[in-house]
mmCIF file of C-alpha atoms in Angstrom:
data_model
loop_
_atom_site.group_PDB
_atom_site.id
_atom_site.type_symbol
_atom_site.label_atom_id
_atom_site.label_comp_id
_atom_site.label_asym_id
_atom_site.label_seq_id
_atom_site.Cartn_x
_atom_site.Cartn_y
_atom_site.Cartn_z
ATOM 1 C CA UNK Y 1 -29.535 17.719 16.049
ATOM 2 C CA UNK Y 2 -26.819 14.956 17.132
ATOM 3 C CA UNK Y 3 -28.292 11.719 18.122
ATOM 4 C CA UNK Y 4 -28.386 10.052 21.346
ATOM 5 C CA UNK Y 5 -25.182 8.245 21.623
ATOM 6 C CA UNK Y 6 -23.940 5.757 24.620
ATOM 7 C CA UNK Y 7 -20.853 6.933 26.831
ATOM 8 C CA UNK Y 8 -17.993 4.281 26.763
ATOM 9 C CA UNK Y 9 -17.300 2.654 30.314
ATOM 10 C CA UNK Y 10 -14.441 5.252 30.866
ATOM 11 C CA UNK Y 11 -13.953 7.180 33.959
ATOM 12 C CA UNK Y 12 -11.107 10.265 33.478
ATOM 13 C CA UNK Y 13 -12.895 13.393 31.979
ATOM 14 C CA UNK Y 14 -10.746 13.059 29.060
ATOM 15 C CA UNK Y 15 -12.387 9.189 28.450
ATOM 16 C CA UNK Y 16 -15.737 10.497 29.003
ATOM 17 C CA UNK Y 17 -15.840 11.856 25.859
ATOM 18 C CA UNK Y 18 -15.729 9.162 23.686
ATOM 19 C CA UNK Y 19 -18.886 7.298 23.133
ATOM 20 C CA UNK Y 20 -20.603 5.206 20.998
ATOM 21 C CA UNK Y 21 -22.687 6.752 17.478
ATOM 22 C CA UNK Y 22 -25.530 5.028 15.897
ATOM 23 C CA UNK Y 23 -25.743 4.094 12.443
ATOM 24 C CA UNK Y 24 -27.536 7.278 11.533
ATOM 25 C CA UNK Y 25 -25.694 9.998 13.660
ATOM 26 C CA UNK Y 26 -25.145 12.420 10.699
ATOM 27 C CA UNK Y 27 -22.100 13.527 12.539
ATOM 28 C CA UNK Y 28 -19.487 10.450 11.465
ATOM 29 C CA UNK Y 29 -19.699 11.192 8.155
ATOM 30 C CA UNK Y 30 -19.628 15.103 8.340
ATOM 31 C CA UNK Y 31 -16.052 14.412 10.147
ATOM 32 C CA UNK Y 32 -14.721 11.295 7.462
ATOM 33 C CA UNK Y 33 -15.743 13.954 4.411
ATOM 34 C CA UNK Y 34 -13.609 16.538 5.870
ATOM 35 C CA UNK Y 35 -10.763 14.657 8.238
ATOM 36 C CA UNK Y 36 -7.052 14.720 7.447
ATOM 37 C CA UNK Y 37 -6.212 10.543 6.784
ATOM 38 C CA UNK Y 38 -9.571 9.537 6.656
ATOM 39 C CA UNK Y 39 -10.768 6.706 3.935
ATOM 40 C CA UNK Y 40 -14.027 5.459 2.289
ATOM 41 C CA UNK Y 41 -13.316 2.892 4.428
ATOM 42 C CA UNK Y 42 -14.207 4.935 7.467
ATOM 43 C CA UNK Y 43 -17.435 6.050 5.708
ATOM 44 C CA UNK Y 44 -20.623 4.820 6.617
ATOM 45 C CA UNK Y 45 -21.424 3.365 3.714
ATOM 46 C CA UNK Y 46 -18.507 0.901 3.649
ATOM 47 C CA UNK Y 47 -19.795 0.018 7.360
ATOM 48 C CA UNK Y 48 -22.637 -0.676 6.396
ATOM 49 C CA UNK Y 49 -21.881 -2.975 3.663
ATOM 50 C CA UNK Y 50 -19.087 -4.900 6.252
ATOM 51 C CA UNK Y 51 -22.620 -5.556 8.519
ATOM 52 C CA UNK Y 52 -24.560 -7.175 5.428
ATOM 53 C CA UNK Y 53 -21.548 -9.051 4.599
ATOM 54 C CA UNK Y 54 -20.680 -10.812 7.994
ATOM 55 C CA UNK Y 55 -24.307 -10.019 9.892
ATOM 56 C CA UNK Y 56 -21.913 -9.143 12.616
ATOM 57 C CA UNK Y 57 -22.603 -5.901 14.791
ATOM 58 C CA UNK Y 58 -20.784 -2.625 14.629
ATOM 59 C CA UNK Y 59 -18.732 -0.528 17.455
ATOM 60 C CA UNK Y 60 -18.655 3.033 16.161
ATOM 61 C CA UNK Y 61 -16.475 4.853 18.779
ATOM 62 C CA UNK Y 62 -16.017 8.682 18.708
ATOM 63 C CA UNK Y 63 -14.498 11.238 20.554
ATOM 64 C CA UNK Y 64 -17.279 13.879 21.501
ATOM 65 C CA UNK Y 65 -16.221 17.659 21.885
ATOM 66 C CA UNK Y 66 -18.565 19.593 24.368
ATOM 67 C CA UNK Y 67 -19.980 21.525 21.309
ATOM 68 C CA UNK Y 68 -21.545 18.461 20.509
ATOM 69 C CA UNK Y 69 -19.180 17.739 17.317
ATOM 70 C CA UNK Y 70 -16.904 14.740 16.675
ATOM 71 C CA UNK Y 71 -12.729 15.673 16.762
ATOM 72 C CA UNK Y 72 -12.109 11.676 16.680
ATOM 73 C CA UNK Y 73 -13.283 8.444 15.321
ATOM 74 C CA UNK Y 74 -12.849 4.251 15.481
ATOM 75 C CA UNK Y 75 -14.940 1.620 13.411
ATOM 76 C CA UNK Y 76 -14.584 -1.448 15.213
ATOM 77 C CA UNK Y 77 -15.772 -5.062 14.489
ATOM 78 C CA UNK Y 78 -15.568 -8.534 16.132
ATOM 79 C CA UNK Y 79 -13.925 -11.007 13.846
ATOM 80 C CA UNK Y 80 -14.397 -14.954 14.631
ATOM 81 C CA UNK Y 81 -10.738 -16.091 13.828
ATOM 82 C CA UNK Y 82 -9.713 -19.008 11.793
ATOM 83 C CA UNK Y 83 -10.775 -22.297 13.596
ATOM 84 C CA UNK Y 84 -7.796 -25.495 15.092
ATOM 85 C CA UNK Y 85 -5.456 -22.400 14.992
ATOM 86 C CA UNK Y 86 -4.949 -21.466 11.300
ATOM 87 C CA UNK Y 87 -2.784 -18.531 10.387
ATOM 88 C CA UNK Y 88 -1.438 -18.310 13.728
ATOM 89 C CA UNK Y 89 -2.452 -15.591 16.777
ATOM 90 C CA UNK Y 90 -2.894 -13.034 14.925
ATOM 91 C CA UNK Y 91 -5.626 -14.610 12.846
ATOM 92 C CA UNK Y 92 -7.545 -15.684 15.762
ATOM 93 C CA UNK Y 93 -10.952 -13.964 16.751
ATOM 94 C CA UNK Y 94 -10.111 -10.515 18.021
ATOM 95 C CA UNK Y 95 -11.511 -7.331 17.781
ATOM 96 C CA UNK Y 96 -10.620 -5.478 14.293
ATOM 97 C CA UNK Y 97 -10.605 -2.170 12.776
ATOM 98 C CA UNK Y 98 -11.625 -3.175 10.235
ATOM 99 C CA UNK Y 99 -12.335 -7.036 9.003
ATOM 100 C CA UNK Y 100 -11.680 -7.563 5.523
ATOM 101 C CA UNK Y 101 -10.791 -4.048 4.989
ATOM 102 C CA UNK Y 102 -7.052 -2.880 4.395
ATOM 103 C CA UNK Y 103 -6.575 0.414 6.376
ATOM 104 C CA UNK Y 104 -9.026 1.955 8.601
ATOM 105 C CA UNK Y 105 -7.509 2.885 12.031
ATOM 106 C CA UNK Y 106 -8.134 5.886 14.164
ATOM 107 C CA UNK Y 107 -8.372 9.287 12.258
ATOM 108 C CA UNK Y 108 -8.226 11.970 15.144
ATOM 109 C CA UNK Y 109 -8.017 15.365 14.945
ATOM 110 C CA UNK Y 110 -4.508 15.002 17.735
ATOM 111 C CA UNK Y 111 -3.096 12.718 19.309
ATOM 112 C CA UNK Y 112 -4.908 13.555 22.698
ATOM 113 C CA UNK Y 113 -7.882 12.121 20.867
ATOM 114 C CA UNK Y 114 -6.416 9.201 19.200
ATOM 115 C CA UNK Y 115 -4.985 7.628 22.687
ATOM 116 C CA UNK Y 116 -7.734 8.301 24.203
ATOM 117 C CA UNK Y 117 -9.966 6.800 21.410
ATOM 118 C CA UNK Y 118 -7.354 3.458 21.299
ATOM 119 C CA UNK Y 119 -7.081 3.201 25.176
ATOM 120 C CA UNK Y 120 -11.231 2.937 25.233
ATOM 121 C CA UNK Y 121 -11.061 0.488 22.488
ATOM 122 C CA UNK Y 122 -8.377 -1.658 24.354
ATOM 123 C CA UNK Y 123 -10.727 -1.788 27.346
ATOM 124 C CA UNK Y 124 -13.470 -2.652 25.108
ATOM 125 C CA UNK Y 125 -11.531 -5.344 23.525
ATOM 126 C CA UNK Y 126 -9.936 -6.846 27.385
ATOM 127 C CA UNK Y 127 -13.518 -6.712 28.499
ATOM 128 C CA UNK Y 128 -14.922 -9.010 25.429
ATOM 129 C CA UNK Y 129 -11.300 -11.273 26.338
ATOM 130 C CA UNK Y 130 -10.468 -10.459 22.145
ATOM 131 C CA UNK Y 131 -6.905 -8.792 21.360
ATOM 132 C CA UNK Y 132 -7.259 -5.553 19.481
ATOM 133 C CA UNK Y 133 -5.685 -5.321 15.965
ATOM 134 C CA UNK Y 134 -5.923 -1.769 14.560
ATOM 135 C CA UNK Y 135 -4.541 -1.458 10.638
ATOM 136 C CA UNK Y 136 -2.648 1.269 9.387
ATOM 137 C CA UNK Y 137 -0.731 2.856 6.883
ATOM 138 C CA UNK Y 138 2.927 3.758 7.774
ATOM 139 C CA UNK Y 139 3.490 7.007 10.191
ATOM 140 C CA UNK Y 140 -0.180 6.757 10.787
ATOM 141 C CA UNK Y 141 0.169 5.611 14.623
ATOM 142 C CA UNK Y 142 3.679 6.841 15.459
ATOM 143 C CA UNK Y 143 2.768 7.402 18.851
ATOM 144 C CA UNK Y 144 0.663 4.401 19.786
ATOM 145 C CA UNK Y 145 -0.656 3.186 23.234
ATOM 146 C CA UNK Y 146 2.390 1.820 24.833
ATOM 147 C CA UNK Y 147 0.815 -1.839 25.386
ATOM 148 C CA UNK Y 148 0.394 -1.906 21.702
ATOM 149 C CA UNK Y 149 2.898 -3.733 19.570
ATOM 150 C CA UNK Y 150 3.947 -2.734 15.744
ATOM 151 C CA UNK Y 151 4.223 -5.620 13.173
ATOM 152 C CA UNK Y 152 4.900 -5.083 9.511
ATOM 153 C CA UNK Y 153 2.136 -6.199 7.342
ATOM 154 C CA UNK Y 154 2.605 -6.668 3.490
ATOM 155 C CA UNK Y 155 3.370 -4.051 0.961
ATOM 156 C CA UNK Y 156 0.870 -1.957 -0.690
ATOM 157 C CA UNK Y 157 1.275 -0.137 -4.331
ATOM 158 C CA UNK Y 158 0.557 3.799 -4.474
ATOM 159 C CA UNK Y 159 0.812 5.747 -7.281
ATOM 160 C CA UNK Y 160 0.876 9.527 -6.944
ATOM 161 C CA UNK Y 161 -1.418 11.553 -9.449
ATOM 162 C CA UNK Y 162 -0.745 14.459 -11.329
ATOM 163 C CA UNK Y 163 -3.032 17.386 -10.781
ATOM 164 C CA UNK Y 164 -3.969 17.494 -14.985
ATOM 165 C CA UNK Y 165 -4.606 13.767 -15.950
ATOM 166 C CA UNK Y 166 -2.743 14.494 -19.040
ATOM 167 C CA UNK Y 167 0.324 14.650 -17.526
ATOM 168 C CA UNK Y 168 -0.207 10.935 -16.411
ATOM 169 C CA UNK Y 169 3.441 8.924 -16.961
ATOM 170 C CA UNK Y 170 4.347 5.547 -15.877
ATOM 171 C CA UNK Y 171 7.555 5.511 -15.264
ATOM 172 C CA UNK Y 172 10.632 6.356 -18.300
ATOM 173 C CA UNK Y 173 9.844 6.520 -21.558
ATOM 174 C CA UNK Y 174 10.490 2.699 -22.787
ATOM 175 C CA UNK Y 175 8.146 1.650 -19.549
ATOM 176 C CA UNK Y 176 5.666 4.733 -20.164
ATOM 177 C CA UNK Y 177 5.688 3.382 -23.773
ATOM 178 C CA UNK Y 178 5.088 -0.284 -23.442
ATOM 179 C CA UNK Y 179 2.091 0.505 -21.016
ATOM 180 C CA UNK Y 180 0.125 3.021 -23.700
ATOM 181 C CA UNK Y 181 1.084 0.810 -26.447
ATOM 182 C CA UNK Y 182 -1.414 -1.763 -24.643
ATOM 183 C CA UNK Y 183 -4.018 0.693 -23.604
ATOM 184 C CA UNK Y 184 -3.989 1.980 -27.845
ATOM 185 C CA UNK Y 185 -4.231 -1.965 -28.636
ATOM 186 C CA UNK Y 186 -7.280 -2.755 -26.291
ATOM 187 C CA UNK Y 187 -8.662 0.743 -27.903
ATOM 188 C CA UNK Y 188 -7.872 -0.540 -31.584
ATOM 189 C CA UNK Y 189 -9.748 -3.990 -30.680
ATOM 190 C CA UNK Y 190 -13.180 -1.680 -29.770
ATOM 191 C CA UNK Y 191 -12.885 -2.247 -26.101
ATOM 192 C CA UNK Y 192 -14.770 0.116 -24.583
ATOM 193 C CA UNK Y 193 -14.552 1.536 -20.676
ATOM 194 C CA UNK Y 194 -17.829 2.482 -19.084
ATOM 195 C CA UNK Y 195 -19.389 2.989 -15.745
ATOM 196 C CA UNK Y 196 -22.109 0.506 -14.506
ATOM 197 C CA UNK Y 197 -25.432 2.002 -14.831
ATOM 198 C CA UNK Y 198 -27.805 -0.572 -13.043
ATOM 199 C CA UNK Y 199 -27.613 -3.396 -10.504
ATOM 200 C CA UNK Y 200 -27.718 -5.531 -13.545
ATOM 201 C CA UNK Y 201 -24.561 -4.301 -14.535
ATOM 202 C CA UNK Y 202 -22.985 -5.245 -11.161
ATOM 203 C CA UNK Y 203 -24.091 -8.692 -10.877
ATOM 204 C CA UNK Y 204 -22.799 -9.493 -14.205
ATOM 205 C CA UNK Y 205 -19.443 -8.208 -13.333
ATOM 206 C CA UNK Y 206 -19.843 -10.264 -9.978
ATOM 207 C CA UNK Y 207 -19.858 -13.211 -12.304
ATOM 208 C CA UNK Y 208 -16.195 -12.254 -13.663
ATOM 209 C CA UNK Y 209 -15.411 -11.559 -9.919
ATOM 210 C CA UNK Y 210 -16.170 -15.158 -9.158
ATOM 211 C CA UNK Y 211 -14.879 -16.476 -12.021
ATOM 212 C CA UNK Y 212 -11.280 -15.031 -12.059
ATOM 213 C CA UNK Y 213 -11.274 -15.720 -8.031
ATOM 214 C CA UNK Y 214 -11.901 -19.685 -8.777
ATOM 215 C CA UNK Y 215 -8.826 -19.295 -11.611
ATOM 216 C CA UNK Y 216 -6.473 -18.024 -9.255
ATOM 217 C CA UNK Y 217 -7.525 -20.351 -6.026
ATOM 218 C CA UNK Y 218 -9.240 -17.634 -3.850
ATOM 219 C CA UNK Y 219 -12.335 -17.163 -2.164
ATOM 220 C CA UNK Y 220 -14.695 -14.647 -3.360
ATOM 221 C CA UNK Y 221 -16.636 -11.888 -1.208
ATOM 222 C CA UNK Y 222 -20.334 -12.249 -0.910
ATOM 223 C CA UNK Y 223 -22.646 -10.493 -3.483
ATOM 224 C CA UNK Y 224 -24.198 -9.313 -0.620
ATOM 225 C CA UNK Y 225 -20.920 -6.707 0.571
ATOM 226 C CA UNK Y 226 -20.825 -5.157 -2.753
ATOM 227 C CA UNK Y 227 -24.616 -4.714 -3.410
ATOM 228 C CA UNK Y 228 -24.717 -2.935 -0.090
ATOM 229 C CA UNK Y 229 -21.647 -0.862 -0.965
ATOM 230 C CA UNK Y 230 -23.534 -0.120 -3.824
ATOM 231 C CA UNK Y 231 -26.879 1.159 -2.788
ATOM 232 C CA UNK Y 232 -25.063 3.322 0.368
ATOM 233 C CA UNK Y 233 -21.233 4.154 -1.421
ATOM 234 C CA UNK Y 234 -22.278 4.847 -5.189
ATOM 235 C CA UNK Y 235 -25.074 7.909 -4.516
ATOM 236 C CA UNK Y 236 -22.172 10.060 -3.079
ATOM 237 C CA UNK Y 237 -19.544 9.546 -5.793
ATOM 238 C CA UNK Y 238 -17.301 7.130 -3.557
ATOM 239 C CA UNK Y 239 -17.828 4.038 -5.416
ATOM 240 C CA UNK Y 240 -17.350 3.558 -9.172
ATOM 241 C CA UNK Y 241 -17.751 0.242 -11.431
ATOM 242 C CA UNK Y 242 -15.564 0.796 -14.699
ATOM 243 C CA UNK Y 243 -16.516 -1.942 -17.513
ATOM 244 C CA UNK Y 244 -15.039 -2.795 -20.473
ATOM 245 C CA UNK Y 245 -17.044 -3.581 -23.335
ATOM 246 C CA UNK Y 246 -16.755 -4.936 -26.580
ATOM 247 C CA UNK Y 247 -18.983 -5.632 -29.488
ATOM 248 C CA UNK Y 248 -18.937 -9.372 -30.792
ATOM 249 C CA UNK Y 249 -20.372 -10.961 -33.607
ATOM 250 C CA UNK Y 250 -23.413 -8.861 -33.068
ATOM 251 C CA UNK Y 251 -23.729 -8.694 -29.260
ATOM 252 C CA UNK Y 252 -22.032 -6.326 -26.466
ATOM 253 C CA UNK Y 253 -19.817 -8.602 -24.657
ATOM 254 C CA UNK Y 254 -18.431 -7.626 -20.791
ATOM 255 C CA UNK Y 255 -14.977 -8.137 -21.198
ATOM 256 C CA UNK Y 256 -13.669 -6.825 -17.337
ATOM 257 C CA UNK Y 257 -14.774 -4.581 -14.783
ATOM 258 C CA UNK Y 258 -12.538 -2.889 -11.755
ATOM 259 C CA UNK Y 259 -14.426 -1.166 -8.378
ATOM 260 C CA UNK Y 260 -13.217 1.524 -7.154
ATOM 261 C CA UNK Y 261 -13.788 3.304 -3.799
ATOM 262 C CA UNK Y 262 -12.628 6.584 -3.264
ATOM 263 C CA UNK Y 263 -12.205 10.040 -0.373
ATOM 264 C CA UNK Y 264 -10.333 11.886 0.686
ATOM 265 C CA UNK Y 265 -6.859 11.947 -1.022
ATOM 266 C CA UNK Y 266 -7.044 8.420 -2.587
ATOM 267 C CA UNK Y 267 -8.954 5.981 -4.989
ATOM 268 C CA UNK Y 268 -8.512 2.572 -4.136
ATOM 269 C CA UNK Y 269 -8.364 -0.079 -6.806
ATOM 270 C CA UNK Y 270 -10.425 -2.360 -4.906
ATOM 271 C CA UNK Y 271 -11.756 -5.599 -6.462
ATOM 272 C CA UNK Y 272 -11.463 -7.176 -10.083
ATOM 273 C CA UNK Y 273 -13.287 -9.444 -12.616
ATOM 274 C CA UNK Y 274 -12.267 -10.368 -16.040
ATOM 275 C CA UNK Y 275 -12.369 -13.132 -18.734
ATOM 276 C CA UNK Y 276 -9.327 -14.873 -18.929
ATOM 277 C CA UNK Y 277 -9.671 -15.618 -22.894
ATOM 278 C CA UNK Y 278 -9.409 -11.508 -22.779
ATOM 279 C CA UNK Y 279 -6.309 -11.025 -21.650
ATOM 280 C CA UNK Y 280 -4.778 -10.847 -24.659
ATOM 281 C CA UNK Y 281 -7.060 -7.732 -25.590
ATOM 282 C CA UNK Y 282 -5.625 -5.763 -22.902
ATOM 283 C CA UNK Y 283 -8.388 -5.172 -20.540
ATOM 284 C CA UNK Y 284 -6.799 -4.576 -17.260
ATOM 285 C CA UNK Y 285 -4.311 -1.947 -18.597
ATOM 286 C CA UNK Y 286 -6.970 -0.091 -20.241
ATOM 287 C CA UNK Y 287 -9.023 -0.451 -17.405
ATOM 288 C CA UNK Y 288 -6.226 0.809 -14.681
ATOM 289 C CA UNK Y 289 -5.158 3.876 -16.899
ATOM 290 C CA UNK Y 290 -8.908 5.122 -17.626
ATOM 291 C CA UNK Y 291 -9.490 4.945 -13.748
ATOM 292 C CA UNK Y 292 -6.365 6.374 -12.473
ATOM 293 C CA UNK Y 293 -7.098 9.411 -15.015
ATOM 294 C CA UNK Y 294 -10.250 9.801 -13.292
ATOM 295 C CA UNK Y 295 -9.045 9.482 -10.271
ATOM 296 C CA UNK Y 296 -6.869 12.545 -11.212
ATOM 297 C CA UNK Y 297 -9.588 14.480 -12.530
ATOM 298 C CA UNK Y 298 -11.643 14.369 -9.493
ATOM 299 C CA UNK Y 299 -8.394 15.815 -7.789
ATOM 300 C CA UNK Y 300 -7.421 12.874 -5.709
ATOM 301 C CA UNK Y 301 -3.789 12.229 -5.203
ATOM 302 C CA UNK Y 302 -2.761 8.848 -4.685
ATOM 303 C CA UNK Y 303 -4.048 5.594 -6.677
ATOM 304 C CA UNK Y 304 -4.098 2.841 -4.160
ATOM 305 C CA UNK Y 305 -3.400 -0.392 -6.505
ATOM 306 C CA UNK Y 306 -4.012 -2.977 -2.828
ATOM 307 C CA UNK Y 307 -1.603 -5.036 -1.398
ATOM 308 C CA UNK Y 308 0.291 -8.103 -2.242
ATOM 309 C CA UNK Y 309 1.241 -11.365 -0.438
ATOM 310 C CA UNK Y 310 4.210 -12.871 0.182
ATOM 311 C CA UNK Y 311 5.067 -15.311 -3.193
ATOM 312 C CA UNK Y 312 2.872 -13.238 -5.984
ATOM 313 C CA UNK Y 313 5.286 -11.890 -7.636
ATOM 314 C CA UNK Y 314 3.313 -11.941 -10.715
ATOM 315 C CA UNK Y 315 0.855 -9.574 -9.125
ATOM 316 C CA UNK Y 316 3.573 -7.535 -7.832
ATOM 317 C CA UNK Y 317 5.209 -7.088 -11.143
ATOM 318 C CA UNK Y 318 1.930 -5.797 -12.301
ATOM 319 C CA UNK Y 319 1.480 -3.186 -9.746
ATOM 320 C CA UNK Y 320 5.352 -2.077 -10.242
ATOM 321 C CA UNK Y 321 4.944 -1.837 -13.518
ATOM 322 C CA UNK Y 322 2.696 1.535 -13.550
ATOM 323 C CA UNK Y 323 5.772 3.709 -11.871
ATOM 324 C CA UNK Y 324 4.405 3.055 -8.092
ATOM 325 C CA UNK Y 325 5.771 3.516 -4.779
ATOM 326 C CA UNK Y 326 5.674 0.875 -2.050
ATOM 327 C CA UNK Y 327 4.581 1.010 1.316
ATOM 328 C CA UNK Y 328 4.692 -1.537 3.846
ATOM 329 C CA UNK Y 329 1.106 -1.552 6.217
ATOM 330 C CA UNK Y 330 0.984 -1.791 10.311
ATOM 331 C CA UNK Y 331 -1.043 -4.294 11.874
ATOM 332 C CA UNK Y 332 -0.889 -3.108 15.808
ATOM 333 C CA UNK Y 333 -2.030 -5.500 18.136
ATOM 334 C CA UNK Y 334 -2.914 -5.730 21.982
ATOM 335 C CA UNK Y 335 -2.065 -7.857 23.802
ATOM 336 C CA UNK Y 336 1.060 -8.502 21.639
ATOM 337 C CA UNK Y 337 0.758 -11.531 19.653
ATOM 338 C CA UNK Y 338 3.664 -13.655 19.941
ATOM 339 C CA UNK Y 339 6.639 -13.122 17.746
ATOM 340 C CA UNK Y 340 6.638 -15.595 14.846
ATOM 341 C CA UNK Y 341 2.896 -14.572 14.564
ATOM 342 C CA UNK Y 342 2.760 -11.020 13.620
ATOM 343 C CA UNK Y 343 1.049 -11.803 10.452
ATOM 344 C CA UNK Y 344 -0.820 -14.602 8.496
ATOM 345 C CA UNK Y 345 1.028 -17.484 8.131
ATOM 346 C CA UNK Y 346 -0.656 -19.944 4.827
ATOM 347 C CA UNK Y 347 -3.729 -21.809 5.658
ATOM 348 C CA UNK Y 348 -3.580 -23.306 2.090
ATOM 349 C CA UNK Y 349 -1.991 -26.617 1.092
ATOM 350 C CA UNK Y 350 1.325 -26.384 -0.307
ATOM 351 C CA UNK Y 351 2.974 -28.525 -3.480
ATOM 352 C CA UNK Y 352 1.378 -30.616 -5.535
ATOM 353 C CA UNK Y 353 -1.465 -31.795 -3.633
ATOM 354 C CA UNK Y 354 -1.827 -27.691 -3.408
ATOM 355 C CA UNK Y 355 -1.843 -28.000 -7.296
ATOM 356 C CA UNK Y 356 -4.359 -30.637 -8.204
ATOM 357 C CA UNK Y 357 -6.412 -29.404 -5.709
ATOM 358 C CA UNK Y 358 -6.576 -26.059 -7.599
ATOM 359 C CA UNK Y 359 -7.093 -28.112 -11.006
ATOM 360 C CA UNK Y 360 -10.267 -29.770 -9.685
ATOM 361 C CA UNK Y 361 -11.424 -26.210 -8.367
ATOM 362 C CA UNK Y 362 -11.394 -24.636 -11.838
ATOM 363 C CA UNK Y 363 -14.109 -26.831 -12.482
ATOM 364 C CA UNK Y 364 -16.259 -26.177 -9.523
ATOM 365 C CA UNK Y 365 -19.986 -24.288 -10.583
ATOM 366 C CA UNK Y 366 -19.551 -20.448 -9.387
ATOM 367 C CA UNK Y 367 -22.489 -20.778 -7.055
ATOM 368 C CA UNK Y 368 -20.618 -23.186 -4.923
ATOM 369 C CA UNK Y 369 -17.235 -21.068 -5.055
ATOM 370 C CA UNK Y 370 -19.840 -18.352 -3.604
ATOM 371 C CA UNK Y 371 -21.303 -20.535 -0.975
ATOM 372 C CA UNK Y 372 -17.465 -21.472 -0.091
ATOM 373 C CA UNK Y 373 -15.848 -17.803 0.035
ATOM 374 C CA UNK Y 374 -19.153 -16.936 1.993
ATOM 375 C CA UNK Y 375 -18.526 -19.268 4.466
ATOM 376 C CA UNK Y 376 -14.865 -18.471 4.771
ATOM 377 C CA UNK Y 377 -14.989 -14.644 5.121
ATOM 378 C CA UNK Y 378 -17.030 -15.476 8.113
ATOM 379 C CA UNK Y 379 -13.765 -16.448 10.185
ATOM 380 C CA UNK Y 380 -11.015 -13.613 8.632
#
């Protein structure tokens, strides 16, 4: 039996249909398992773990046929903006689908339901005086509301999968070459890839997570968002935490560990820890070519490697490297923001004070690097 659920304040018959779901209406999640373009990011579970992360409530919109089942749905959260104007309009508080999340717009069964879904969720956001920012992969909104304005994003890495992950190739044959050269030496050095078995296992990779964030100058996600993503994503199959292991002078040492969350069509290579004296072991390229062969095994078809800022071209070379495509993601906005502020401009400071800034922070205890990314993720 569908659960009560809350009509929006719409007043065409069309508008009356979509409504407000509670956390436990069975009914999202029977449409994100089977919905064309819809993400683990649209799943509950992910939801969830984005309310334990920023304690901030949910908007679950959905478009209600009169059979009682769902044709249409849009997550929606209220994000408190950078403070004294950092990052521009578009980083200012507004009302987000989703916070902290790359890509999880309106999946509707046509495009009847998707404007009708995005026109509630303007009023929604006019009422609440917050713009709307919906995120998107390209083609996804071709036909958006027409107050709504279009600004390119960043580029995101996709590789496609084979269908047998034997037939996995990166690329020609000196590139496909280089790569499974490194995966045979992190293999010859008795690395090891496994799954994470226990919440043990998670909060020591969280320690690599921290540790790799405060190298490279970033702030780090709660433990909170990914023990929740584990408890509700990781029963259903939709979240895996690959390790690599390795045995050293008598004790199993964790080397790395990737997260991956996956429906639908596509894994997503989502978050990363590693020691940075085992790099030269080859961790992360025996880490991304055991998951993306997984990834092919359980029949998805894309390998979503994330995006990548403006400036990291290290990164980027990275991502290239394993024969992707690029794709350039949507932010949609209304109101339109204005137009040098379409995306994040740096909120970090620049040249050397930038630099010894980021010297002092290598040596800053993890717990406080925590505390700090905690209270940042609070305003993006």
């Amino acid at each position: 039996m569908p659960t009560a659920s809350r009509p929006a304040p719409r007043l065409s018959a069309a508008h009356k249909r979509v409504i407000q779901v509670n956390a436990t209406d069975p009914r999202w999640d029977d449409f994100v398992v089977r919905a064309p373009g819809a993400t683990v990011y649209h799943h509950s579970g992910w939801l969830t773990a984005l309310q334990h992360e920023s304690r901030q409530p949910l908007v679950r919109f959905a478009y209600e046929e009169p059979d009682g089942t769902l044709s249409g749905i849009l997550p929606l959260m209220v994000t408190r903006g950078l403070p004294l104007r950092l990052g521009g309009a578009s980083a200012a508080g507004r009302l987000s689908s989703l916070p902290r999340t790359p890509v999880a717009g309106p999946v509707a069964a046509s495009q009847a339901v998707r404007s009708a879904l995005i026109e509630t969720a303007i009023d929604h956001a006019s009422s609440a005086g917050l713009r709307l920012q919906l995120k998107q992969a390209p083609g996804a909104l071709d036909d958006p509301a027409p107050d709504m304005q279009a600004s390119p994003w960043r580029p995101s890495y996709f590789k496609e999968l084979p269908d047998d992950p034997d037939k996995l190739r990166f690329g020609n044959s000196r590139n496909h070459s280089r790569i499974m050269w490194a995966v045979r030496k992190a293999q010859r050095e008795g690395l090891e890839v496994r799954p994470a078995a226990t919440e043990t296992d998670l909060r020591n990779w969280y320690r690599l997570y921290l540790d790799v964030n405060r190298w490279r100058g970033l702030p780090s996600r709660p433990y909170r968002l990914f023990r929740a993503a584990w408890e509700h994503l990781s029963p259903g199959g939709f979240l895996r935490l690959l390790l690599v292991h390795q045995w050293r002078a008598g004790r199993d040492v964790l080397l790395a560990g990737s997260m991956l969350l996956m429906l639908g069509d596509t894994a997503f290579y989502a978050f990363n820890g590693r020691l940075r004296d085992a790099l030269p072991l080859r961790p992360n390229e025996l880490l991304q070519w055991h998951a993306m062969r997984d990834a092919a095994a359980a029949s998805h078809q894309w390998y979503d490697f994330g995006e990548v800022e403006e400036g990291n071209s290290g990164l980027a070379a990275f991502k290239a490297k394993w024969d992707t495509q690029t794709r350039t993601l949507i932010r949609y906005h209304a109101p339109p923001v204005p137009g040098d502020s379409t995306g994040y401009r740096g909120t970090g400071v620049q040249g050397w004070p930038g630099r010894v800034a980021l010297r002092a922070w290598h040596h800053v205890p993890l717990g406080v690097t925590a505390l700090a990314g905690d209270w940042i993720y609070r305003y993006l």
